Amino acid sequence: MENFLNPIEPPKIVKSWIDNEESHGSGMELPVFYPATGNQVSILVEDAYKDVDKAVMSARNAFDKSSWRKQSVEKRIEILENCRKLILDNLDELARLECLATGLIFREIKGFHLQRAAYNFRFFAQYISQAHGERFDNTEGYITLVNREPAGVIGLIAPWNAPMALATMKIAAAIAFGNCAVLKPSEQTPFSLVKLVTLLSQVLPPGVLNLVNGRGPITGSCLVSHPGVDRISFTGGTVTGRSVMEHAGKQLTPCSLELGGKSANIIFASADYQRALDGALIGIYSNNGQQCLAGSRILVEQTIFDQFVEEFVERTKNIVVGDPLDDNTEIGPIASKQHLERILSFADVAQHDGDKILVGGRRFSKYQNGYFLEPTAVLAKSNKSRACQEEIFGPFASFISFKSEDEAIAIANDTEFGLVSYVWSDHMPTIMNVSEAMRSGVVWINTPMMRELRAPFGGFKNSGVAREGGYSCEQFYTEEKTVSLPKSPLNLKKFGGGK
Ligand code: NAD
């Protein structure tokens, strides 16, 4: 029986936010759906080039003419703390809006995503309080100072899988370092970010943070190609990331790209078995399975393989799939109909490639209208299977066995991606050897996932370009300027001054 309530009454029409005012785009009207029911719940008005231009010019003016970038660090810290407070004061509404568009579990949005979103502002407030520059003295009597200045106008492009947690990392970093920004949320999941930007306008001067809505190839590509944008911070798929970099490259606009993954979760017989099993389930099924850092290829040492797979499958069958508002739910709906169909197509692909479906692979029969999927696991014929090579981005795990450390390393690295790797073992030489051998930007040992904001996060290979995190963000969102001067007046050669 399907008896889902809407988490919240959304705005009938989703508009944009430019210069601290609501703005009505001049592009198409696009439907927005609630993934749990499949019902259309709102209409989003797309921003065309002239709307994006207005948003970029608003940010440009705020950057070039207003005092935002010259604001004292103390004042900026105070404003960032106020941004944090606005999120915490509006936690319930923001969580409901995010749930409505994404189908993510309300409890997790409120308890984790939004706590992280609020913390992102505190983190960058604390970070800039420690900011320091460099000074070099040389024997020729010169002092050279290296200053970091805000980069300018930043285009921020966010995906749909964790809108608040991911976009606030970009917003907080961009404005903390004195930049102005234009944010484009995913066209599928605009509600929470539109609400956030509206709230933040209570404490941010006009133009510092603008928001445009619309599809990637329309609104997104206008933003990326706009000559008034100085940096692009993008999180999304690898194919899109390539196109973003191509367009930005025409203006030589630097890009930070946080892209897809097909991460290996390597489980050695020397691991704490129970923790590794719990971790493997969290690694692939949390966030409705839709996360870049999912441990989607589960590599298990042959001696424990059969037992591990059997217990994983049993646990998977018991996962509670259902209403994202229900406290007992463990996996909610997939974010969109197209995405559900794409994930389902991998069940056919897997069978075609000779993989065996161990569990799932079908729509969840209890709910026919929403985008529900049975959590799925397949036994891969080899790592060459498409289910092991392509990012499925859903609750869909592929199992492969290995006999030795070297084989595990070879399989783990045999992918175009390199975002994260998970290693489960209590044997220190194995941990050290494997973590060193992983071609990925992040390695998690004996833990499903953790994000230390002071450390860089990002991918090797096709999983990204540049990194996010404290110092990495400072580098990306600022320009370095070198200023040299002599300590005392120089005795300069006088051109044309005679002997
Ligand atoms: P997507 O690439 O389809 O879209 C991401 C954003 O880019 C959206 O706002 C979209 O509208 C916009 N976009 C699309 N085409 C564009 C274009 N031509 N120019 C400019 N903007 C464009 O990704 P998605 O489906 O929203 O998100 C899922 C993907 O994001 C997965 O591949 C996932 O791995 C990745 N992701 C990566 C990280 C990370 O930190 N590495 C985090 C979350 C998600």
Coordinates of C-alpha atoms and ligand atoms in Angstrom, one line a residue:
M1 CA 0.0 0.0 0.0
E2 CA 1.3 3.4 -0.9
N3 CA 0.4 6.0 1.6
F4 CA 3.2 8.6 1.5
L5 CA 2.6 12.1 2.7
N6 CA 4.5 15.0 1.2
P7 CA 7.2 16.0 3.7
I8 CA 6.2 19.7 3.2
E9 CA 4.1 21.9 0.9
P10 CA 6.7 23.2 -1.6
P11 CA 6.6 26.5 -3.4
K12 CA 4.3 26.2 -6.4
I13 CA 6.9 27.8 -8.6
V14 CA 10.6 27.7 -7.9
K15 CA 12.3 30.9 -8.8
S16 CA 15.9 32.1 -8.7
W17 CA 17.6 34.6 -6.4
I18 CA 19.6 37.4 -7.7
D19 CA 20.9 40.5 -5.9
N20 CA 19.1 39.5 -2.7
E21 CA 15.7 39.4 -4.6
E22 CA 13.6 36.7 -6.1
S23 CA 14.0 36.5 -9.8
H24 CA 11.7 35.0 -12.5
G25 CA 13.8 33.3 -15.2
S26 CA 13.0 33.7 -18.8
G27 CA 13.4 30.1 -19.8
M28 CA 11.3 27.0 -19.8
E29 CA 9.1 25.7 -17.0
L30 CA 10.3 22.3 -15.7
P31 CA 8.4 19.9 -13.5
V32 CA 9.9 18.8 -10.1
F33 CA 8.8 15.4 -8.7
Y34 CA 8.7 13.8 -5.3
P35 CA 10.6 10.5 -5.8
A36 CA 8.6 8.6 -3.2
T37 CA 5.3 9.1 -5.0
G38 CA 6.3 10.0 -8.5
N39 CA 4.0 13.0 -8.2
Q40 CA 4.8 16.4 -9.7
V41 CA 5.1 18.8 -6.7
S42 CA 6.3 22.0 -8.2
I43 CA 7.5 23.9 -11.3
L44 CA 10.9 25.3 -11.7
V45 CA 11.5 28.3 -14.0
E46 CA 14.7 27.9 -15.9
D47 CA 17.2 30.7 -16.3
A48 CA 18.3 31.4 -19.8
Y49 CA 21.5 33.3 -20.8
K50 CA 20.2 36.8 -19.9
D51 CA 19.2 35.6 -16.4
V52 CA 22.6 34.0 -15.8
D53 CA 24.2 37.1 -17.1
K54 CA 22.2 39.2 -14.6
A55 CA 23.3 36.9 -11.8
V56 CA 27.0 37.0 -12.8
M57 CA 26.9 40.8 -13.2
S58 CA 25.3 41.0 -9.7
A59 CA 28.2 39.0 -8.3
R60 CA 30.7 40.9 -10.4
N61 CA 29.4 44.3 -9.1
A62 CA 29.4 43.0 -5.5
F63 CA 33.0 41.8 -6.0
D64 CA 34.4 44.8 -7.9
K65 CA 32.5 47.7 -6.3
S66 CA 31.2 46.7 -2.9
S67 CA 33.3 46.3 0.2
W68 CA 32.7 42.5 0.6
R69 CA 36.2 41.4 -0.3
K70 CA 37.7 44.1 1.9
Q71 CA 35.5 43.2 4.9
S72 CA 37.6 42.5 8.0
V73 CA 38.3 38.9 8.8
E74 CA 36.4 39.4 12.1
K75 CA 33.3 40.6 10.3
R76 CA 33.4 37.8 7.8
I77 CA 33.8 35.3 10.6
E78 CA 30.7 36.8 12.3
I79 CA 28.7 36.5 9.1
L80 CA 29.7 32.9 8.5
E81 CA 28.7 32.1 12.0
N82 CA 25.3 33.7 11.3
C83 CA 24.9 31.6 8.2
R84 CA 25.5 28.5 10.3
K85 CA 22.9 29.7 12.8
L86 CA 20.3 30.3 10.1
I87 CA 20.7 26.7 9.0
L88 CA 20.3 25.4 12.5
D89 CA 17.3 27.6 13.2
N90 CA 15.6 26.3 10.1
L91 CA 16.7 22.7 10.3
D92 CA 13.3 21.1 10.0
E93 CA 12.0 23.1 7.1
L94 CA 15.3 22.7 5.2
A95 CA 15.4 19.0 5.8
R96 CA 11.8 18.6 4.6
L97 CA 12.5 20.6 1.4
E98 CA 15.6 18.5 0.8
C99 CA 13.7 15.2 1.4
L100 CA 10.9 16.3 -1.0
A101 CA 13.2 16.7 -3.9
T102 CA 15.8 14.0 -3.3
G103 CA 13.8 11.2 -1.6
L104 CA 16.7 11.0 0.9
I105 CA 15.8 9.8 4.4
F106 CA 14.5 12.7 6.4
R107 CA 16.3 11.5 9.6
E108 CA 19.6 11.4 7.8
I109 CA 19.2 14.8 6.2
K110 CA 18.3 16.4 9.5
G111 CA 20.8 14.5 11.6
F112 CA 23.8 14.4 9.2
H113 CA 23.6 16.4 6.0
L114 CA 22.3 19.6 7.6
Q115 CA 24.6 19.4 10.5
R116 CA 27.5 19.1 8.1
A117 CA 26.0 22.0 6.1
A118 CA 26.0 24.2 9.2
Y119 CA 29.4 23.1 10.2
N120 CA 30.9 23.9 6.8
F121 CA 30.3 27.6 7.6
R122 CA 31.9 27.2 11.1
F123 CA 34.8 25.3 9.6
F124 CA 35.7 28.1 7.1
A125 CA 35.1 30.8 9.8
Q126 CA 37.7 29.0 11.9
Y127 CA 39.9 28.5 9.0
I128 CA 40.2 32.1 8.0
S129 CA 40.8 33.1 11.6
Q130 CA 44.1 31.3 11.2
A131 CA 44.9 32.7 7.8
H132 CA 48.5 33.7 7.3
G133 CA 50.8 35.0 4.5
E134 CA 54.4 34.5 3.6
R135 CA 57.4 36.8 3.7
F136 CA 60.8 36.2 2.2
D137 CA 63.9 38.3 2.9
N138 CA 66.9 38.0 0.6
T139 CA 70.5 39.0 0.8
E140 CA 70.1 41.7 -1.9
G141 CA 68.0 43.6 0.6
Y142 CA 64.5 42.8 -0.6
I143 CA 61.4 41.8 1.2
T144 CA 58.9 39.7 -0.8
L145 CA 55.4 39.3 0.5
V146 CA 53.0 36.7 -0.8
N147 CA 49.4 37.7 -0.4
R148 CA 46.3 35.7 -1.0
E149 CA 43.4 37.7 -2.5
P150 CA 39.9 36.5 -3.3
A151 CA 39.7 35.0 -6.8
G152 CA 36.6 36.9 -7.9
V153 CA 33.2 35.6 -9.0
I154 CA 32.8 31.8 -8.5
G155 CA 30.4 29.6 -10.4
L156 CA 29.2 26.8 -8.1
I157 CA 27.5 23.8 -9.7
A158 CA 26.0 21.2 -7.4
P159 CA 24.6 17.7 -8.0
W160 CA 21.3 16.2 -6.7
N161 CA 22.6 13.5 -4.4
A162 CA 23.3 15.6 -1.3
P163 CA 22.5 19.2 -2.3
M164 CA 22.9 20.9 1.1
A165 CA 26.0 19.1 2.4
L166 CA 27.8 19.5 -0.9
A167 CA 26.8 23.0 -2.0
T168 CA 27.4 24.6 1.4
M169 CA 31.0 23.4 1.3
K170 CA 31.4 25.4 -1.9
I171 CA 29.4 28.4 -0.7
A172 CA 31.1 28.7 2.7
A173 CA 34.6 28.4 1.2
A174 CA 33.9 30.8 -1.7
I175 CA 32.5 33.6 0.6
A176 CA 34.9 33.0 3.5
F177 CA 37.8 33.9 1.2
G178 CA 36.1 37.1 0.1
N179 CA 34.6 35.9 -3.2
C180 CA 31.1 36.4 -4.6
A181 CA 29.2 33.5 -6.1
V182 CA 26.5 32.2 -8.4
L183 CA 25.2 28.8 -7.4
K184 CA 23.4 26.5 -9.8
P185 CA 21.7 23.6 -8.0
S186 CA 20.6 20.5 -9.8
E187 CA 17.3 21.1 -11.7
Q188 CA 15.9 18.1 -9.9
T189 CA 16.6 19.3 -6.4
P190 CA 16.3 23.0 -6.1
F191 CA 14.1 23.5 -3.0
S192 CA 16.5 23.4 -0.1
L193 CA 19.2 25.4 -1.8
V194 CA 16.7 28.1 -2.9
K195 CA 15.5 28.3 0.7
L196 CA 19.0 28.4 2.0
V197 CA 20.1 31.3 -0.3
T198 CA 16.9 33.2 0.6
L199 CA 17.8 32.7 4.3
L200 CA 21.4 33.7 3.9
S201 CA 20.3 37.0 2.2
Q202 CA 19.4 38.1 5.7
V203 CA 23.1 38.3 6.5
L204 CA 24.9 38.6 3.2
P205 CA 25.1 41.9 1.2
P206 CA 23.3 41.9 -2.2
G207 CA 25.2 40.1 -4.9
V208 CA 27.5 38.1 -2.7
L209 CA 25.5 34.9 -3.2
N210 CA 23.1 34.5 -6.2
L211 CA 21.3 31.4 -7.4
V212 CA 20.2 30.4 -10.9
N213 CA 18.0 27.4 -11.8
G214 CA 17.8 25.2 -14.8
R215 CA 19.3 22.3 -16.7
G216 CA 23.0 21.7 -17.0
P217 CA 23.3 22.1 -20.8
I218 CA 21.3 25.3 -20.7
T219 CA 21.8 27.3 -17.4
G220 CA 24.9 25.4 -16.3
S221 CA 26.7 25.8 -19.5
C222 CA 25.8 29.6 -19.7
L223 CA 27.4 29.9 -16.2
V224 CA 30.5 27.9 -17.1
S225 CA 31.1 29.8 -20.3
H226 CA 30.4 33.3 -18.9
P227 CA 33.5 35.6 -19.2
G228 CA 32.6 37.3 -15.9
V229 CA 33.3 34.1 -13.9
D230 CA 36.7 33.6 -12.5
R231 CA 36.5 30.0 -11.1
I232 CA 34.2 27.1 -11.5
S233 CA 33.7 24.6 -8.7
F234 CA 31.8 21.7 -10.0
T235 CA 30.5 18.4 -8.4
G236 CA 28.8 15.9 -10.7
G237 CA 29.4 13.2 -13.2
T238 CA 32.7 12.6 -15.1
V239 CA 31.1 13.1 -18.5
T240 CA 29.6 16.4 -17.4
G241 CA 32.9 17.4 -15.8
R242 CA 34.7 17.0 -19.1
S243 CA 32.2 19.3 -20.8
V244 CA 32.5 21.8 -18.0
M245 CA 36.3 21.9 -18.3
E246 CA 36.1 22.2 -22.0
H247 CA 33.8 25.2 -21.9
A248 CA 35.7 26.8 -19.0
G249 CA 39.0 26.2 -20.9
K250 CA 38.0 28.6 -23.7
Q251 CA 38.1 31.4 -21.1
L252 CA 41.0 29.8 -19.2
T253 CA 38.8 29.7 -16.1
P254 CA 40.3 27.4 -13.5
C255 CA 38.0 24.5 -12.5
S256 CA 37.7 22.3 -9.5
L257 CA 36.0 19.1 -10.5
E258 CA 34.6 16.5 -8.0
L259 CA 33.5 13.7 -10.2
G260 CA 32.4 10.1 -10.1
G261 CA 33.8 7.0 -8.6
K262 CA 33.7 3.2 -8.7
S263 CA 35.5 2.6 -5.5
A264 CA 37.0 -0.7 -4.3
N265 CA 36.1 -1.9 -0.8
I266 CA 38.8 -4.5 -0.1
I267 CA 38.1 -7.0 2.6
F268 CA 41.0 -9.2 3.7
A269 CA 40.6 -12.3 5.8
S270 CA 42.7 -10.5 8.4
A271 CA 39.9 -8.0 9.0
D272 CA 37.5 -7.8 11.9
Y273 CA 34.9 -9.8 9.9
Q274 CA 31.8 -8.3 11.5
R275 CA 32.9 -4.7 11.2
A276 CA 33.9 -5.2 7.6
L277 CA 30.5 -6.7 6.8
D278 CA 28.7 -3.8 8.5
G279 CA 31.0 -1.3 6.8
A280 CA 30.5 -2.9 3.3
L281 CA 26.7 -2.6 3.7
I282 CA 27.0 1.1 4.8
G283 CA 29.5 1.7 2.1
I284 CA 27.1 0.8 -0.7
Y285 CA 23.6 1.3 0.7
S286 CA 23.8 4.5 2.7
N287 CA 22.4 7.7 1.1
N288 CA 20.0 5.5 -0.9
G289 CA 23.2 4.2 -2.6
Q290 CA 23.7 7.4 -4.4
Q291 CA 27.1 8.7 -3.5
C292 CA 30.3 9.3 -5.3
L293 CA 32.3 7.7 -2.5
A294 CA 30.2 4.5 -2.4
G295 CA 32.2 1.2 -2.0
S296 CA 30.5 -0.2 -5.0
R297 CA 33.1 -2.9 -5.9
I298 CA 33.4 -5.2 -3.0
L299 CA 36.6 -7.3 -3.2
V300 CA 36.7 -10.1 -0.7
E301 CA 39.6 -12.5 0.0
Q302 CA 38.7 -16.0 -1.3
T303 CA 39.0 -17.8 2.0
I304 CA 36.1 -15.8 3.5
F305 CA 34.3 -15.0 0.2
D306 CA 31.4 -17.4 0.2
Q307 CA 30.4 -16.8 3.8
F308 CA 30.8 -13.0 3.5
V309 CA 28.7 -12.8 0.4
E310 CA 26.0 -15.0 1.9
E311 CA 25.7 -12.9 5.0
F312 CA 25.8 -9.7 3.0
V313 CA 22.9 -11.0 0.8
E314 CA 20.9 -12.0 3.9
R315 CA 21.3 -8.6 5.4
T316 CA 20.4 -6.9 2.1
K317 CA 17.1 -8.8 2.0
N318 CA 16.3 -7.4 5.5
I319 CA 16.9 -3.8 4.6
V320 CA 13.8 -1.6 5.2
V321 CA 12.9 0.1 1.9
G322 CA 10.2 2.7 2.2
D323 CA 8.9 6.1 3.1
P324 CA 11.8 8.6 3.6
L325 CA 9.9 10.2 6.4
D326 CA 9.5 7.0 8.4
D327 CA 12.1 6.6 11.1
N328 CA 12.6 2.9 10.4
T329 CA 13.4 3.3 6.7
E330 CA 16.9 2.4 5.7
I331 CA 16.7 3.1 1.9
G332 CA 14.3 5.5 0.3
P333 CA 13.4 6.0 -3.3
I334 CA 15.9 6.6 -6.1
A335 CA 16.0 10.3 -7.0
S336 CA 14.3 10.3 -10.4
K337 CA 12.5 8.0 -12.8
Q338 CA 15.3 8.2 -15.4
H339 CA 17.9 7.3 -12.8
L340 CA 15.8 4.4 -11.5
E341 CA 15.6 3.1 -15.1
R342 CA 19.3 3.5 -15.6
I343 CA 20.1 1.6 -12.5
L344 CA 17.7 -1.2 -13.5
S345 CA 19.3 -1.4 -16.9
F346 CA 22.5 -2.5 -15.1
A347 CA 20.7 -5.6 -13.9
D348 CA 20.3 -6.6 -17.6
V349 CA 23.8 -5.5 -18.5
A350 CA 25.1 -7.6 -15.6
Q351 CA 23.3 -10.7 -16.8
H352 CA 24.5 -10.1 -20.3
D353 CA 28.1 -9.8 -19.1
G354 CA 27.8 -13.2 -17.3
D355 CA 27.4 -11.7 -13.8
K356 CA 25.0 -13.4 -11.4
I357 CA 22.3 -11.4 -9.6
L358 CA 22.5 -12.4 -5.9
V359 CA 19.7 -10.2 -4.6
G360 CA 17.5 -7.4 -6.0
G361 CA 17.8 -6.1 -9.5
R362 CA 14.1 -5.2 -9.7
R363 CA 11.7 -2.4 -8.8
F364 CA 10.4 -2.7 -5.3
S365 CA 7.0 -4.3 -5.9
K366 CA 5.3 -2.9 -2.8
Y367 CA 5.5 0.6 -4.2
Q368 CA 4.7 1.0 -7.9
N369 CA 4.4 4.8 -8.3
G370 CA 7.5 6.0 -6.6
Y371 CA 11.1 5.3 -7.8
F372 CA 11.8 2.4 -5.4
L373 CA 14.4 -0.3 -6.2
E374 CA 15.3 -3.5 -4.4
P375 CA 18.8 -3.1 -3.0
T376 CA 21.0 -5.1 -5.4
A377 CA 24.1 -7.2 -5.3
V378 CA 25.8 -9.1 -8.2
L379 CA 28.5 -11.6 -8.3
A380 CA 30.7 -10.3 -11.1
K381 CA 32.2 -12.6 -13.7
S382 CA 35.3 -10.4 -13.6
N383 CA 36.3 -6.9 -13.0
K384 CA 35.9 -6.3 -16.7
S385 CA 32.1 -6.5 -16.3
R386 CA 30.3 -3.2 -16.9
A387 CA 28.8 -3.4 -13.4
C388 CA 32.4 -3.2 -12.2
Q389 CA 33.6 -0.5 -14.5
E390 CA 30.8 2.0 -14.8
E391 CA 29.4 4.2 -12.0
I392 CA 25.9 3.0 -11.4
F393 CA 25.3 5.4 -8.5
G394 CA 22.6 3.5 -6.7
P395 CA 22.2 0.7 -4.2
F396 CA 23.9 -1.8 -6.5
A397 CA 27.0 -3.7 -5.3
S398 CA 29.4 -5.9 -7.3
F399 CA 31.3 -8.7 -5.7
I400 CA 34.7 -10.0 -6.8
S401 CA 37.0 -12.4 -5.0
F402 CA 40.8 -12.2 -4.8
K403 CA 43.6 -14.6 -3.7
S404 CA 46.5 -12.3 -2.8
E405 CA 47.3 -8.8 -1.8
D406 CA 48.8 -8.1 -5.2
E407 CA 45.7 -9.4 -7.0
A408 CA 43.5 -7.2 -4.8
I409 CA 45.6 -4.1 -5.6
A410 CA 45.5 -4.9 -9.3
I411 CA 41.7 -5.3 -9.4
A412 CA 41.1 -2.2 -7.2
N413 CA 43.2 0.0 -9.5
D414 CA 41.8 -1.4 -12.7
T415 CA 39.2 1.3 -13.3
E416 CA 39.1 4.7 -14.9
F417 CA 38.1 6.2 -11.5
G418 CA 40.2 6.9 -8.4
L419 CA 38.1 8.7 -5.8
V420 CA 38.3 6.6 -2.6
S421 CA 39.4 3.1 -1.6
Y422 CA 38.4 1.1 1.5
V423 CA 40.7 -1.4 3.1
W424 CA 39.6 -3.8 5.9
S425 CA 42.4 -5.6 7.7
D426 CA 44.0 -5.8 11.1
H427 CA 47.4 -6.7 9.6
M428 CA 49.5 -3.5 9.6
P429 CA 51.9 -4.4 6.8
T430 CA 48.8 -5.2 4.6
I431 CA 47.2 -1.9 5.5
M432 CA 50.4 0.1 4.8
N433 CA 51.2 -1.7 1.5
V434 CA 47.6 -1.5 0.1
S435 CA 46.9 2.1 1.1
E436 CA 50.2 3.1 -0.6
A437 CA 49.3 1.2 -3.7
M438 CA 45.8 2.6 -4.2
R439 CA 45.5 5.0 -7.1
S440 CA 42.8 7.1 -5.3
G441 CA 42.6 10.5 -3.6
V442 CA 41.3 9.0 -0.3
V443 CA 41.9 5.7 1.5
W444 CA 39.7 4.7 4.4
I445 CA 41.1 1.9 6.6
N446 CA 38.7 -0.1 8.7
T447 CA 35.9 2.5 8.4
P448 CA 33.1 3.0 5.9
M449 CA 33.6 6.7 5.4
M450 CA 34.7 9.8 7.1
R451 CA 35.5 13.3 5.9
E452 CA 38.1 15.4 7.6
L453 CA 37.5 18.9 6.4
R454 CA 41.1 20.0 7.0
A455 CA 42.3 17.3 4.7
P456 CA 42.0 17.3 0.9
F457 CA 39.1 15.4 -0.7
G458 CA 39.1 14.6 -4.4
G459 CA 40.0 12.0 -6.9
F460 CA 42.8 10.6 -9.0
K461 CA 42.3 9.8 -12.7
N462 CA 38.7 10.5 -14.0
S463 CA 37.4 11.1 -10.5
G464 CA 38.4 14.7 -10.4
V465 CA 40.6 17.7 -10.8
A466 CA 41.9 19.6 -7.8
R467 CA 40.6 19.0 -4.2
E468 CA 38.2 20.4 -1.7
G469 CA 39.0 20.8 2.0
G470 CA 40.8 23.5 4.1
Y471 CA 44.0 24.4 2.4
S472 CA 42.9 23.0 -1.0
C473 CA 40.0 25.4 -0.9
E474 CA 42.2 28.3 0.1
Q475 CA 44.4 27.6 -2.9
F476 CA 41.5 27.3 -5.3
Y477 CA 39.4 30.2 -4.1
T478 CA 42.2 32.7 -3.9
E479 CA 44.8 34.3 -6.2
E480 CA 48.4 34.5 -5.0
K481 CA 50.0 37.9 -5.4
T482 CA 53.8 38.4 -4.9
V483 CA 54.8 41.9 -3.8
S484 CA 58.5 42.7 -3.6
L485 CA 60.2 45.9 -2.3
P486 CA 63.6 46.9 -1.2
K487 CA 64.1 47.5 2.6
S488 CA 66.0 50.7 1.8
P489 CA 66.2 53.0 -1.2
L490 CA 68.1 51.4 -4.1
N491 CA 71.1 52.8 -5.8
L492 CA 69.8 52.3 -9.3
K493 CA 71.7 52.5 -12.5
K494 CA 70.8 55.8 -14.2
F495 CA 69.9 55.0 -17.8
G496 CA 70.8 58.0 -20.0
G497 CA 72.3 59.8 -17.0
G498 CA 75.9 59.9 -18.4
K499 CA 79.0 58.6 -16.7
Ligands
NAD1 P1 25.5 15.7 -13.4 O1 26.9 15.7 -13.9 O2 24.5 15.2 -14.3 O3 25.1 17.1 -12.9 C1 25.7 17.8 -11.9 C2 25.4 19.3 -12.0 O4 25.9 19.8 -13.2 C3 23.9 19.6 -12.1 O5 23.6 20.8 -11.4 C4 23.6 19.7 -13.6 O6 22.5 20.5 -13.9 C5 24.9 20.4 -14.0 N1 25.2 20.2 -15.4 C6 24.9 19.2 -16.2 N2 25.4 19.4 -17.5 C7 26.1 20.5 -17.4 C8 26.8 21.3 -18.4 N3 27.0 20.8 -19.6 N4 27.4 22.4 -18.0 C9 27.3 22.8 -16.7 N5 26.6 22.2 -15.8 C10 26.0 21.0 -16.1 O7 25.6 14.8 -12.0 P2 24.4 14.4 -11.1 O8 23.7 13.3 -11.8 O9 23.6 15.6 -10.6 O10 25.2 13.8 -9.8 C11 25.7 12.6 -9.8 C12 27.2 12.5 -10.1 O11 27.9 13.4 -9.2 C13 27.8 11.2 -9.9 O12 28.7 10.9 -11.0 C14 28.6 11.3 -8.6 O13 29.7 10.5 -8.5 C15 29.0 12.8 -8.7 N6 29.4 13.3 -7.4 C16 30.7 13.5 -7.1 C17 31.0 13.9 -5.8 C18 32.5 14.1 -5.4 O14 32.7 14.7 -4.4 N7 33.4 13.6 -6.2 C19 30.0 14.1 -4.8 C20 28.7 13.9 -5.2 C21 28.4 13.5 -6.5

